[in-house]
CSV table of C-alpha atoms in Angstrom, one decimal:
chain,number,residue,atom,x,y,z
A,1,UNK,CA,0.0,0.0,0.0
A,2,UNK,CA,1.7,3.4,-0.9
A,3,UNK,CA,0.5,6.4,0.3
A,4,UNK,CA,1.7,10.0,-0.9
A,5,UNK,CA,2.5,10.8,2.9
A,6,UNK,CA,4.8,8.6,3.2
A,7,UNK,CA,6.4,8.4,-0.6
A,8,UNK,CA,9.4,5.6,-0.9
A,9,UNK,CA,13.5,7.0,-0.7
A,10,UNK,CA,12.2,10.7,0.6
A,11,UNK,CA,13.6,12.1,4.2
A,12,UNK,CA,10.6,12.3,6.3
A,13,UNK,CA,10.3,13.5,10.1
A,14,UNK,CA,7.7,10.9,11.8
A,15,UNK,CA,6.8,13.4,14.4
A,16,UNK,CA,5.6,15.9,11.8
A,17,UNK,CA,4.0,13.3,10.0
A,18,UNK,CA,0.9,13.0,12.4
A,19,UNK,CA,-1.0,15.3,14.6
A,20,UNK,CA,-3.0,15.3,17.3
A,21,UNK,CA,-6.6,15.3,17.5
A,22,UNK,CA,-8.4,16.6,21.0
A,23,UNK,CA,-9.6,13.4,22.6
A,24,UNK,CA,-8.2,10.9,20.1
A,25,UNK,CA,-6.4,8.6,18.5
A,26,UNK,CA,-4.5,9.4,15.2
A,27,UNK,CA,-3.1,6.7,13.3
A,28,UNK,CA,-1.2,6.6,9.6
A,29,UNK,CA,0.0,3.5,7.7
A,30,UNK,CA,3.7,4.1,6.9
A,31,UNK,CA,4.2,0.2,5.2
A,32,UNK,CA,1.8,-2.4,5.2
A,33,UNK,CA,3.1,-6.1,3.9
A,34,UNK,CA,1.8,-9.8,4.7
A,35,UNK,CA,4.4,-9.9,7.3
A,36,UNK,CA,3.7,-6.9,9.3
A,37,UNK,CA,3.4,-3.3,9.5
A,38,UNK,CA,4.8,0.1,10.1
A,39,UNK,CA,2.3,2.4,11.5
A,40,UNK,CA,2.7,6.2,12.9
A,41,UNK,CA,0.2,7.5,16.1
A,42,UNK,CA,-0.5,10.6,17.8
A,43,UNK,CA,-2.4,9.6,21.0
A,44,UNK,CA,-4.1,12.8,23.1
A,45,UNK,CA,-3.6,12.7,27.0
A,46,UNK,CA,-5.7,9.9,28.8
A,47,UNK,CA,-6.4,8.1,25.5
A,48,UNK,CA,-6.0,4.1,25.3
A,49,UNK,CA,-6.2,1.3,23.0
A,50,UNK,CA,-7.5,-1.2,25.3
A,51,UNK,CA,-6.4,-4.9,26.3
A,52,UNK,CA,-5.6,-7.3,23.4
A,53,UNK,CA,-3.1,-9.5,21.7
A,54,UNK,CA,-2.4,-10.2,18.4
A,55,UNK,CA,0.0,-12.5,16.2
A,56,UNK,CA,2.2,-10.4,15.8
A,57,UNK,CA,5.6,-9.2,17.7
A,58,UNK,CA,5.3,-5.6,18.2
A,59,UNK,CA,7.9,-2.8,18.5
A,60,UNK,CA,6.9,0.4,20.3
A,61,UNK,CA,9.5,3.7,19.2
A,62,UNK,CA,7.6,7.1,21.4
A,63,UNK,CA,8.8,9.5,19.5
A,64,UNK,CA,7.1,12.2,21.7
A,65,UNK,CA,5.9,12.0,25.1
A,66,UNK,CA,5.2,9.8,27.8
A,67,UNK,CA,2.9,6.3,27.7
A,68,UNK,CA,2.3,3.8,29.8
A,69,UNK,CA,3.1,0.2,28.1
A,70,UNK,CA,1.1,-2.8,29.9
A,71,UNK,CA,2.3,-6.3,28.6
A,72,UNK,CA,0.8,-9.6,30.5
A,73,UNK,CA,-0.4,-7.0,32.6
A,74,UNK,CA,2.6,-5.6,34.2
A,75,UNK,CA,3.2,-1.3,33.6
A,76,UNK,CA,5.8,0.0,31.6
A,77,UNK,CA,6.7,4.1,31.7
A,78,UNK,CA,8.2,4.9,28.6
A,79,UNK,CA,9.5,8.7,27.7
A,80,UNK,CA,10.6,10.0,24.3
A,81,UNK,CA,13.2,7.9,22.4
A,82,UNK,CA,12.5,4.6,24.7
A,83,UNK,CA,11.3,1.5,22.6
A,84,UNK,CA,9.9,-1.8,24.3
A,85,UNK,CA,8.7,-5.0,22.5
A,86,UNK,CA,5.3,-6.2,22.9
A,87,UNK,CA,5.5,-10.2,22.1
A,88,UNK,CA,3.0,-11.6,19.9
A,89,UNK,CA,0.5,-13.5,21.7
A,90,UNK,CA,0.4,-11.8,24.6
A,91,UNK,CA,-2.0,-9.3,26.4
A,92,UNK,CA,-1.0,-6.0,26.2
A,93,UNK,CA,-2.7,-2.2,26.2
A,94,UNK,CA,-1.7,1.2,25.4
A,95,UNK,CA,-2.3,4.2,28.0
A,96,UNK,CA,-1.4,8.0,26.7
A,97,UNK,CA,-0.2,9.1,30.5
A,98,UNK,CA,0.5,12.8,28.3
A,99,UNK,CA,0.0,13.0,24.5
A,100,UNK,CA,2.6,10.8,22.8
A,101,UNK,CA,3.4,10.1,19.3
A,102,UNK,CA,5.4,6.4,18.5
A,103,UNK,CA,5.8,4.3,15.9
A,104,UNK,CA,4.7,0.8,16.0
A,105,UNK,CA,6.4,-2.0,13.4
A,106,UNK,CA,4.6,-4.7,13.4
A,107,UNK,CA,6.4,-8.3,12.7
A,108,UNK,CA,4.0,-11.9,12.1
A,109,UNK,CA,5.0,-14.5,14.1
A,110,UNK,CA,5.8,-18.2,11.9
């Protein structure tokens, strides 16, 4: 899927790329293959994506922020420029503790 926001070989600054919306949750495709994903978000303060898993081993980038990670149901604080993976299979959730932007990349488990 190509997109002209995020064109192939052109420099690009993620946090630019999204915006905020009061009270929401903004989310933009960057790559999308049969083996997983590259999506950008812009969460507002006090938003969350609720419990779930999926098959699919999950790396959180915040680009801008602060959120709180819960994997298997344990809390996770993470601040601009920390990453943590979310393995597939697992319960996790997504709390915006302030707005935050991160990239998520996606990878299917075999």
């Amino acid at each position: 899927m190509e997109t002209k926001e995020f064109a192939a070989a052109t420099i690009m600054r993620f946090n630019d790329k999204v915006a905020y919306s009061a009270e929401g949750i903004v989310s933009k495709r960057v790559i999308q293959k049969e083996k997983g994903n590259v999506s950008l978000f812009a969460f507002d303060k006090g938003q969350q994506l609720s419990e779930h898993s999926a098959p699919f081993d999950a790396l959180v980038q915040v680009l801008e922020g602060e959120a709180e990670i819960l994997i298997d149901g344990k809390s996770h604080i993470l601040l601009e420029g920390e990453s943590i993976v979310m393995p597939a299979n697992i319960p996790h959730a997504v709390n915006a503790v302030e707005q935050f932007k991160m990239l998520l990349t996606m990878i299917k488990s075999d």
